[in-house]
């Protein structure tokens, strides 16, 4: 049975290469809908030798005829959004005909950035390792029912009233707690009222739009941001993001019912990376980690921060698959491991002398994990650009089979390089999604 809807998300701590995967898969979907996060997330897509770095805009807009939807679960920085739209226009992308923003999405304003940056830098405060783009404080205001939504942004009177009231409160808080300089509400209103007029043409009732697409026989891909272990409820709290990065967020973040979700596709690297602070059981603390970082170009697409690198973590992947109801796995960056003679894979945890594969809910528990490794044979030859599964070295196929067997989800796709066509699409996966070109 072919899936009319699919959620594509990160199985680990984000940066799994979802951007390329969403781009490749979007050829058979009517729309791609982003459902969580903000412009702290970055997707890099390379198509026809051209590089696109996307932060808020869904990858679907790179495909002619595919709608890109920014759902209500996203927090929107209007200035960052317009900058990204302008960059895409210059690259020849038809954003004006394909891109839509939910009326119900929350808006990030300068005081959100001020509060987050001040809190992150304050002495004695727990450092989370945020991008300081105002994401967390915007979600805080959403939950406190004091946020500004896009529908309010484009009404000047409401915008002015909101900015004046919010600045009076946020300036006082920032000055009292962090000694921050106050923001000028009049200047802010002038800048954001002008931005609102440029955002206005993109604004739509996107929940109604998406449900209409399905009712008329179309198909939707839901694009996740960050990764499962950064989910506000199920991740390595408090070193997490501020939104629902798991598959459940696709419904609440777009207005499409959970019963309409056809399949879940989790993207996992052939190893693991993490950006910022927080526990990381399989992190590599020797020069091999530096080698993987260099070969995988493991630096943030938005921030440029170096990513921490670690070995594949099977208990974590099982946990992620369970949370998301993952049916299919996509494995990225297999080629990064090409030079290794032996590849350790974590198959279980030891915590205070006890063997387990349970993911601890607390940071102290995760920090206490001693990974138990199984060593698999490396292939020591290039897999870069291979598009036929049978052409992979036997040891590489063994590595993938081990990952599939131990994680409990089927591998449907393997990325062997950054370009669209450097991809292996297995026939069962192609058939399940319909219309995909299978290379093997």
Tab-separated table of C-alpha atoms in Angstrom:
chain	number	residue	atom	x	y	z
A	1	UNK	CA	0.000	0.000	0.000
A	2	UNK	CA	1.392	3.389	-0.978
A	3	UNK	CA	1.616	6.025	1.747
A	4	UNK	CA	-0.123	9.343	1.027
A	5	UNK	CA	1.573	10.910	4.026
A	6	UNK	CA	4.965	10.381	5.617
A	7	UNK	CA	6.800	11.924	8.543
A	8	UNK	CA	10.544	12.344	8.028
A	9	UNK	CA	12.494	13.070	11.213
A	10	UNK	CA	15.848	12.674	12.915
A	11	UNK	CA	16.443	9.519	14.929
A	12	UNK	CA	19.273	10.930	17.048
A	13	UNK	CA	20.265	14.447	18.192
A	14	UNK	CA	19.602	16.147	14.856
A	15	UNK	CA	21.974	16.885	11.959
A	16	UNK	CA	21.330	13.437	10.450
A	17	UNK	CA	21.116	14.813	6.904
A	18	UNK	CA	17.317	15.143	6.798
A	19	UNK	CA	17.518	18.019	4.336
A	20	UNK	CA	18.879	15.909	1.513
A	21	UNK	CA	16.467	13.064	2.287
A	22	UNK	CA	13.404	15.322	2.328
A	23	UNK	CA	14.594	16.852	-0.936
A	24	UNK	CA	15.040	13.458	-2.604
A	25	UNK	CA	11.675	12.157	-1.386
A	26	UNK	CA	9.746	15.354	-2.133
A	27	UNK	CA	9.568	14.492	-5.846
A	28	UNK	CA	6.503	12.312	-5.126
A	29	UNK	CA	4.677	14.591	-2.641
A	30	UNK	CA	2.258	17.453	-3.294
A	31	UNK	CA	3.455	19.380	-0.249
A	32	UNK	CA	6.185	19.348	2.392
A	33	UNK	CA	5.094	20.720	5.772
A	34	UNK	CA	7.513	21.761	8.499
A	35	UNK	CA	5.943	21.152	11.915
A	36	UNK	CA	8.325	22.245	14.686
A	37	UNK	CA	11.315	24.351	15.644
A	38	UNK	CA	12.484	27.633	14.213
A	39	UNK	CA	15.454	29.054	12.343
A	40	UNK	CA	17.778	27.316	14.791
A	41	UNK	CA	17.438	24.244	12.550
A	42	UNK	CA	19.485	24.037	9.376
A	43	UNK	CA	19.126	21.766	6.350
A	44	UNK	CA	21.761	21.685	3.644
A	45	UNK	CA	20.689	20.454	0.205
A	46	UNK	CA	23.011	20.106	-2.785
A	47	UNK	CA	21.213	19.842	-6.119
A	48	UNK	CA	22.875	20.111	-9.513
A	49	UNK	CA	26.069	21.296	-7.857
A	50	UNK	CA	24.220	24.184	-6.190
A	51	UNK	CA	24.145	24.448	-2.395
A	52	UNK	CA	20.987	25.505	-0.546
A	53	UNK	CA	21.076	26.137	3.218
A	54	UNK	CA	17.497	26.177	4.532
A	55	UNK	CA	16.517	27.225	8.049
A	56	UNK	CA	12.775	27.874	8.115
A	57	UNK	CA	11.716	27.099	4.569
A	58	UNK	CA	10.731	23.446	3.932
A	59	UNK	CA	12.881	21.574	1.430
A	60	UNK	CA	9.878	20.941	-0.841
A	61	UNK	CA	10.161	24.391	-2.430
A	62	UNK	CA	13.255	23.185	-4.295
A	63	UNK	CA	10.958	20.909	-6.341
A	64	UNK	CA	8.778	22.654	-8.949
A	65	UNK	CA	5.098	22.190	-8.147
A	66	UNK	CA	5.665	21.057	-4.557
A	67	UNK	CA	4.172	23.349	-1.913
A	68	UNK	CA	6.250	24.293	1.118
A	69	UNK	CA	4.272	24.852	4.320
A	70	UNK	CA	5.498	26.359	7.599
A	71	UNK	CA	3.066	24.901	10.110
A	72	UNK	CA	1.560	26.273	13.295
A	73	UNK	CA	4.055	24.328	15.421
A	74	UNK	CA	6.953	26.419	14.089
A	75	UNK	CA	8.133	29.684	15.673
A	76	UNK	CA	8.749	32.263	12.946
A	77	UNK	CA	11.321	35.045	13.027
A	78	UNK	CA	9.922	37.387	10.330
A	79	UNK	CA	13.288	39.006	9.576
A	80	UNK	CA	15.100	35.662	9.287
A	81	UNK	CA	12.251	34.316	7.152
A	82	UNK	CA	12.395	37.237	4.718
A	83	UNK	CA	16.196	37.029	4.481
A	84	UNK	CA	15.910	33.339	3.598
A	85	UNK	CA	13.183	34.029	1.041
A	86	UNK	CA	15.359	36.694	-0.587
A	87	UNK	CA	18.334	34.306	-0.784
A	88	UNK	CA	16.187	31.627	-2.400
A	89	UNK	CA	14.736	34.085	-4.915
A	90	UNK	CA	18.269	35.034	-5.968
A	91	UNK	CA	19.010	31.340	-6.512
A	92	UNK	CA	15.983	31.047	-8.805
A	93	UNK	CA	13.648	29.200	-6.411
A	94	UNK	CA	9.932	29.958	-6.984
A	95	UNK	CA	9.142	30.700	-3.335
A	96	UNK	CA	6.388	33.206	-4.140
A	97	UNK	CA	4.235	30.561	-5.802
A	98	UNK	CA	5.011	27.624	-3.512
A	99	UNK	CA	5.579	28.826	0.057
A	100	UNK	CA	2.907	29.287	2.757
A	101	UNK	CA	3.037	30.276	6.443
A	102	UNK	CA	0.444	29.269	9.024
A	103	UNK	CA	-1.694	32.044	10.501
A	104	UNK	CA	-1.351	30.231	13.818
A	105	UNK	CA	2.454	30.041	13.976
A	106	UNK	CA	4.073	31.957	16.847
A	107	UNK	CA	6.330	34.937	16.118
A	108	UNK	CA	9.843	35.504	17.465
A	109	UNK	CA	10.570	39.123	18.368
A	110	UNK	CA	13.853	40.782	19.459
A	111	UNK	CA	13.084	40.526	23.166
A	112	UNK	CA	13.009	36.731	22.840
A	113	UNK	CA	16.605	36.789	21.601
A	114	UNK	CA	17.585	39.269	24.319
A	115	UNK	CA	16.164	37.075	27.081
A	116	UNK	CA	17.689	33.857	25.724
A	117	UNK	CA	21.155	35.277	25.146
A	118	UNK	CA	21.229	36.931	28.552
A	119	UNK	CA	20.053	33.759	30.310
A	120	UNK	CA	22.529	31.544	28.457
A	121	UNK	CA	25.441	33.807	29.401
A	122	UNK	CA	24.398	34.556	32.990
A	123	UNK	CA	26.802	33.337	35.705
A	124	UNK	CA	25.579	30.291	37.583
A	125	UNK	CA	22.877	29.406	35.042
A	126	UNK	CA	22.778	25.917	33.478
A	127	UNK	CA	24.243	26.277	29.995
A	128	UNK	CA	22.071	24.390	27.490
A	129	UNK	CA	24.064	25.282	24.388
A	130	UNK	CA	21.243	27.029	22.518
A	131	UNK	CA	21.719	29.037	19.334
A	132	UNK	CA	20.377	32.133	21.189
A	133	UNK	CA	17.927	32.878	18.378
A	134	UNK	CA	14.963	33.327	20.710
A	135	UNK	CA	13.389	29.922	20.086
A	136	UNK	CA	12.923	28.857	23.712
A	137	UNK	CA	11.496	32.149	25.014
A	138	UNK	CA	9.058	32.276	22.061
A	139	UNK	CA	7.749	28.816	22.980
A	140	UNK	CA	7.599	29.908	26.639
A	141	UNK	CA	5.344	32.811	25.663
A	142	UNK	CA	3.239	30.446	23.547
A	143	UNK	CA	2.622	28.178	26.525
A	144	UNK	CA	2.015	31.185	28.801
A	145	UNK	CA	-0.636	32.329	26.278
A	146	UNK	CA	1.115	35.666	25.914
A	147	UNK	CA	2.725	35.129	22.510
A	148	UNK	CA	2.152	36.870	19.209
A	149	UNK	CA	0.866	34.786	16.293
A	150	UNK	CA	1.353	35.457	12.600
A	151	UNK	CA	-2.314	36.440	12.232
A	152	UNK	CA	-1.665	39.166	14.850
A	153	UNK	CA	1.629	40.209	13.258
A	154	UNK	CA	-0.162	41.334	10.096
A	155	UNK	CA	-2.635	43.526	12.032
A	156	UNK	CA	-0.705	46.736	12.841
A	157	UNK	CA	-2.887	47.821	15.772
A	158	UNK	CA	-2.560	44.447	17.510
A	159	UNK	CA	1.162	44.344	16.759
A	160	UNK	CA	1.763	47.797	18.260
A	161	UNK	CA	-0.207	47.028	21.420
A	162	UNK	CA	1.556	43.699	21.863
A	163	UNK	CA	5.067	45.103	21.384
A	164	UNK	CA	4.485	47.965	23.838
A	165	UNK	CA	3.137	45.647	26.546
A	166	UNK	CA	5.748	42.941	25.969
A	167	UNK	CA	8.686	45.369	25.965
A	168	UNK	CA	7.541	46.920	29.236
A	169	UNK	CA	7.592	43.452	30.799
A	170	UNK	CA	10.636	41.916	29.068
A	171	UNK	CA	12.857	44.993	29.482
A	172	UNK	CA	12.152	45.035	33.215
A	173	UNK	CA	12.901	41.301	33.535
A	174	UNK	CA	16.097	41.476	31.476
A	175	UNK	CA	17.374	44.514	33.367
A	176	UNK	CA	16.580	43.052	36.802
A	177	UNK	CA	17.907	39.553	36.188
A	178	UNK	CA	20.712	40.048	33.696
A	179	UNK	CA	21.521	43.774	33.522
A	180	UNK	CA	20.586	43.839	29.822
A	181	UNK	CA	20.012	47.076	27.917
A	182	UNK	CA	16.323	47.807	27.179
A	183	UNK	CA	14.826	47.513	23.696
A	184	UNK	CA	12.991	50.421	22.024
A	185	UNK	CA	9.348	49.392	21.359
A	186	UNK	CA	8.742	52.198	18.839
A	187	UNK	CA	11.734	51.193	16.730
A	188	UNK	CA	10.743	47.531	17.002
A	189	UNK	CA	7.184	48.248	15.851
A	190	UNK	CA	8.413	50.233	12.861
A	191	UNK	CA	10.732	47.418	11.744
A	192	UNK	CA	8.253	44.579	12.288
A	193	UNK	CA	5.235	46.385	10.841
A	194	UNK	CA	7.245	46.800	7.630
A	195	UNK	CA	8.313	43.136	7.740
A	196	UNK	CA	4.707	42.051	8.340
A	197	UNK	CA	3.613	43.563	5.025
A	198	UNK	CA	6.244	41.497	3.226
A	199	UNK	CA	5.223	38.343	5.133
A	200	UNK	CA	1.497	38.915	4.465
A	201	UNK	CA	1.378	37.349	0.935
A	202	UNK	CA	2.647	34.036	2.344
A	203	UNK	CA	0.107	33.779	5.181
A	204	UNK	CA	-2.631	31.150	4.877
A	205	UNK	CA	-4.818	28.781	6.864
A	206	UNK	CA	-2.307	26.005	6.278
A	207	UNK	CA	-4.186	23.384	8.314
A	208	UNK	CA	-7.158	23.801	5.999
A	209	UNK	CA	-4.837	23.775	2.987
A	210	UNK	CA	-3.113	20.536	3.990
A	211	UNK	CA	-6.351	18.738	4.747
A	212	UNK	CA	-7.681	19.941	1.403
A	213	UNK	CA	-4.658	18.475	-0.366
A	214	UNK	CA	-5.356	15.080	1.201
A	215	UNK	CA	-9.099	15.284	0.456
A	216	UNK	CA	-8.349	15.923	-3.211
A	217	UNK	CA	-6.028	12.911	-3.475
A	218	UNK	CA	-2.706	14.685	-2.912
A	219	UNK	CA	0.131	13.624	-0.625
A	220	UNK	CA	2.072	15.322	2.169
A	221	UNK	CA	5.484	14.854	3.724
A	222	UNK	CA	5.910	16.220	7.250
A	223	UNK	CA	9.408	17.546	7.797
A	224	UNK	CA	10.832	17.339	11.308
A	225	UNK	CA	13.489	19.632	12.759
A	226	UNK	CA	16.298	18.681	15.156
A	227	UNK	CA	16.050	15.041	16.299
A	228	UNK	CA	14.212	12.639	18.598
A	229	UNK	CA	16.677	12.992	21.483
A	230	UNK	CA	16.117	16.761	21.451
A	231	UNK	CA	12.340	16.407	21.884
A	232	UNK	CA	11.054	18.522	24.782
A	233	UNK	CA	9.254	15.541	26.381
A	234	UNK	CA	11.237	12.492	25.330
A	235	UNK	CA	14.778	13.764	24.780
A	236	UNK	CA	17.811	14.201	27.051
A	237	UNK	CA	16.075	16.837	29.188
A	238	UNK	CA	16.994	19.610	29.957
A	239	UNK	CA	19.519	19.564	27.084
A	240	UNK	CA	16.743	19.571	24.503
A	241	UNK	CA	14.917	21.914	22.159
A	242	UNK	CA	11.613	23.606	23.032
A	243	UNK	CA	9.233	21.750	20.714
A	244	UNK	CA	7.977	18.289	19.782
A	245	UNK	CA	10.617	16.862	17.460
A	246	UNK	CA	9.103	13.358	17.429
A	247	UNK	CA	6.442	12.060	15.032
A	248	UNK	CA	3.624	13.158	17.347
A	249	UNK	CA	4.540	16.774	16.632
A	250	UNK	CA	3.566	16.342	12.980
A	251	UNK	CA	-0.118	16.327	13.872
A	252	UNK	CA	-0.182	19.038	16.531
A	253	UNK	CA	2.224	21.178	14.504
A	254	UNK	CA	0.206	21.199	11.258
A	255	UNK	CA	-3.458	20.541	12.028
A	256	UNK	CA	-3.560	17.211	10.181
A	257	UNK	CA	-5.099	14.401	12.241
A	258	UNK	CA	-2.815	11.603	13.528
A	259	UNK	CA	-5.014	9.051	11.770
A	260	UNK	CA	-3.901	10.584	8.475
A	261	UNK	CA	-0.222	9.729	9.044
A	262	UNK	CA	0.689	6.884	6.703
A	263	UNK	CA	4.282	6.048	7.608
A	264	UNK	CA	7.243	7.315	9.636
A	265	UNK	CA	10.731	7.509	8.162
A	266	UNK	CA	13.595	8.060	10.610
A	267	UNK	CA	16.925	9.358	9.389
A	268	UNK	CA	20.018	8.045	11.155
A	269	UNK	CA	23.664	8.565	10.433
A	270	UNK	CA	25.912	5.531	10.167
A	271	UNK	CA	27.403	6.954	13.378
A	272	UNK	CA	26.052	9.620	15.801
A	273	UNK	CA	26.692	13.323	16.320
A	274	UNK	CA	25.547	15.937	18.796
A	275	UNK	CA	25.875	19.739	18.926
A	276	UNK	CA	26.020	21.712	22.160
A	277	UNK	CA	25.886	20.574	25.753
A	278	UNK	CA	24.372	17.427	27.232
A	279	UNK	CA	25.054	13.714	27.706
A	280	UNK	CA	26.367	11.637	24.806
A	281	UNK	CA	27.075	7.998	25.825
A	282	UNK	CA	28.999	6.890	22.700
A	283	UNK	CA	31.025	10.072	22.157
A	284	UNK	CA	34.504	9.368	20.783
A	285	UNK	CA	37.265	11.009	22.815
A	286	UNK	CA	40.243	10.017	20.678
A	287	UNK	CA	41.600	11.175	17.276
A	288	UNK	CA	39.123	8.917	15.439
A	289	UNK	CA	36.401	11.372	16.434
A	290	UNK	CA	38.357	14.186	14.794
A	291	UNK	CA	38.781	12.074	11.646
A	292	UNK	CA	35.046	11.391	11.421
A	293	UNK	CA	34.295	15.081	11.996
A	294	UNK	CA	36.631	16.101	9.195
A	295	UNK	CA	35.440	13.448	6.719
A	296	UNK	CA	31.772	14.090	7.517
A	297	UNK	CA	32.164	17.894	7.533
A	298	UNK	CA	30.464	17.841	10.896
A	299	UNK	CA	29.879	21.529	11.455
A	300	UNK	CA	26.466	23.143	12.017
A	301	UNK	CA	24.749	24.441	8.869
A	302	UNK	CA	23.369	27.434	10.799
A	303	UNK	CA	25.985	28.087	13.511
A	304	UNK	CA	29.161	26.514	12.112
A	305	UNK	CA	29.728	24.850	15.499
A	306	UNK	CA	31.765	21.613	15.418
A	307	UNK	CA	29.657	18.566	16.173
A	308	UNK	CA	30.629	15.973	18.749
A	309	UNK	CA	31.024	12.560	17.092
A	310	UNK	CA	30.262	9.098	18.455
A	311	UNK	CA	29.643	5.492	17.471
A	312	UNK	CA	26.248	4.199	16.426
A	313	UNK	CA	24.052	3.686	19.504
A	314	UNK	CA	21.585	0.813	19.025
A	315	UNK	CA	19.675	1.246	22.339
A	316	UNK	CA	19.128	4.896	21.469
A	317	UNK	CA	17.973	3.972	17.953
A	318	UNK	CA	15.530	1.368	19.322
A	319	UNK	CA	14.145	3.969	21.738
A	320	UNK	CA	13.732	6.458	18.904
A	321	UNK	CA	11.999	3.898	16.679
A	322	UNK	CA	9.624	2.984	19.491
A	323	UNK	CA	8.688	6.609	20.204
A	324	UNK	CA	8.105	7.457	16.570
A	325	UNK	CA	6.593	4.212	15.315
A	326	UNK	CA	9.367	4.136	12.734
A	327	UNK	CA	8.671	1.873	9.788
A	328	UNK	CA	11.633	2.845	7.607
A	329	UNK	CA	15.196	3.892	8.320
A	330	UNK	CA	17.317	6.051	6.065
A	331	UNK	CA	21.049	5.713	6.744
A	332	UNK	CA	23.223	8.701	5.840
A	333	UNK	CA	26.967	9.306	5.605
A	334	UNK	CA	27.907	5.664	5.205
A	335	UNK	CA	30.882	6.820	3.132
A	336	UNK	CA	32.345	8.703	6.131
A	337	UNK	CA	33.285	5.326	7.673
A	338	UNK	CA	35.036	4.049	4.513
A	339	UNK	CA	38.569	4.266	5.926
A	340	UNK	CA	37.988	2.395	9.192
A	341	UNK	CA	39.272	-1.168	9.673
A	342	UNK	CA	36.995	-1.828	12.669
A	343	UNK	CA	33.753	-0.066	13.591
A	344	UNK	CA	32.454	-0.292	17.171
A	345	UNK	CA	28.668	-0.291	17.608
A	346	UNK	CA	27.025	0.198	21.013
A	347	UNK	CA	24.598	-2.673	21.596
A	348	UNK	CA	23.842	-2.189	25.300
A	349	UNK	CA	24.472	-0.069	28.381
A	350	UNK	CA	26.067	-0.771	31.722
A	351	UNK	CA	24.854	1.558	34.475
A	352	UNK	CA	26.283	1.159	37.969
A	353	UNK	CA	27.212	-2.430	37.173
A	354	UNK	CA	23.828	-3.421	35.742
A	355	UNK	CA	23.333	-4.348	32.072
A	356	UNK	CA	20.403	-2.656	30.356
A	357	UNK	CA	19.224	-1.274	27.038
A	358	UNK	CA	16.808	1.159	28.694
A	359	UNK	CA	17.388	4.861	28.048
A	360	UNK	CA	17.663	6.679	31.414
A	361	UNK	CA	15.251	9.595	31.779
A	362	UNK	CA	17.711	11.750	33.753
A	363	UNK	CA	20.998	13.362	32.792
A	364	UNK	CA	22.800	11.696	35.698
A	365	UNK	CA	21.670	8.301	34.404
A	366	UNK	CA	22.834	9.046	30.857
A	367	UNK	CA	26.159	10.376	32.147
A	368	UNK	CA	26.632	7.116	34.101
A	369	UNK	CA	26.245	4.936	30.982
A	370	UNK	CA	29.171	2.726	30.028
A	371	UNK	CA	28.497	1.600	26.460
A	372	UNK	CA	28.953	-2.082	25.657
A	373	UNK	CA	30.358	-2.404	22.148
A	374	UNK	CA	30.307	-4.987	19.407
A	375	UNK	CA	33.095	-4.503	16.879
A	376	UNK	CA	32.193	-4.928	13.214
A	377	UNK	CA	34.630	-5.274	10.357
A	378	UNK	CA	35.199	-2.165	8.228
A	379	UNK	CA	35.299	-2.269	4.424
A	380	UNK	CA	38.320	-0.038	3.722
A	381	UNK	CA	37.130	0.986	0.262
A	382	UNK	CA	35.091	3.850	-1.123
A	383	UNK	CA	31.301	3.741	-1.083
A	384	UNK	CA	30.927	7.377	-2.159
A	385	UNK	CA	28.354	7.876	-4.884
A	386	UNK	CA	27.279	4.213	-5.120
A	387	UNK	CA	23.630	3.917	-6.185
A	388	UNK	CA	23.298	0.119	-6.403
A	389	UNK	CA	23.036	-1.780	-3.117
A	390	UNK	CA	24.740	-4.835	-4.611
A	391	UNK	CA	27.812	-2.751	-5.423
A	392	UNK	CA	28.422	-1.949	-1.753
A	393	UNK	CA	31.305	-3.901	-0.186
A	394	UNK	CA	30.103	-6.979	1.682
A	395	UNK	CA	31.311	-5.572	5.012
A	396	UNK	CA	29.282	-2.402	4.423
A	397	UNK	CA	26.188	-4.500	3.690
A	398	UNK	CA	26.865	-6.512	6.850
A	399	UNK	CA	27.078	-3.274	8.838
A	400	UNK	CA	23.735	-2.101	7.441
A	401	UNK	CA	22.098	-5.498	8.024
A	402	UNK	CA	23.284	-5.439	11.638
A	403	UNK	CA	21.823	-1.958	12.128
A	404	UNK	CA	18.523	-3.013	10.567
A	405	UNK	CA	18.241	-6.233	12.557
A	406	UNK	CA	19.152	-4.686	15.903
A	407	UNK	CA	17.053	-1.518	15.573
A	408	UNK	CA	13.786	-3.188	14.548
A	409	UNK	CA	13.080	-0.999	11.485
A	410	UNK	CA	13.710	-1.672	7.804
A	411	UNK	CA	16.348	0.249	5.886
A	412	UNK	CA	14.791	1.772	2.791
A	413	UNK	CA	17.403	4.225	1.662
A	414	UNK	CA	21.152	4.827	2.023
A	415	UNK	CA	22.939	8.104	1.327
A	416	UNK	CA	26.456	7.772	-0.076
A	417	UNK	CA	27.195	11.457	-0.645
A	418	UNK	CA	25.640	14.943	-0.482
A	419	UNK	CA	24.186	15.093	-4.027
A	420	UNK	CA	20.621	13.994	-4.808
A	421	UNK	CA	21.767	11.140	-7.027
A	422	UNK	CA	24.316	9.791	-4.531
A	423	UNK	CA	21.580	7.676	-3.039
A	424	UNK	CA	20.559	4.018	-2.874
A	425	UNK	CA	16.775	3.577	-2.844
A	426	UNK	CA	15.718	0.007	-2.149
A	427	UNK	CA	12.841	-1.347	-4.199
A	428	UNK	CA	10.441	-2.133	-1.297
A	429	UNK	CA	10.815	1.416	-0.003
A	430	UNK	CA	10.265	2.877	-3.471
A	431	UNK	CA	7.124	0.807	-3.863
A	432	UNK	CA	5.797	1.801	-0.432
A	433	UNK	CA	6.090	5.507	-1.220
A	434	UNK	CA	5.144	5.206	-4.864
A	435	UNK	CA	6.732	7.049	-7.752
A	436	UNK	CA	10.282	6.897	-6.427
A	437	UNK	CA	13.043	5.790	-8.741
A	438	UNK	CA	14.648	2.707	-7.182
A	439	UNK	CA	18.318	2.119	-7.892
A	440	UNK	CA	18.352	-1.432	-6.637
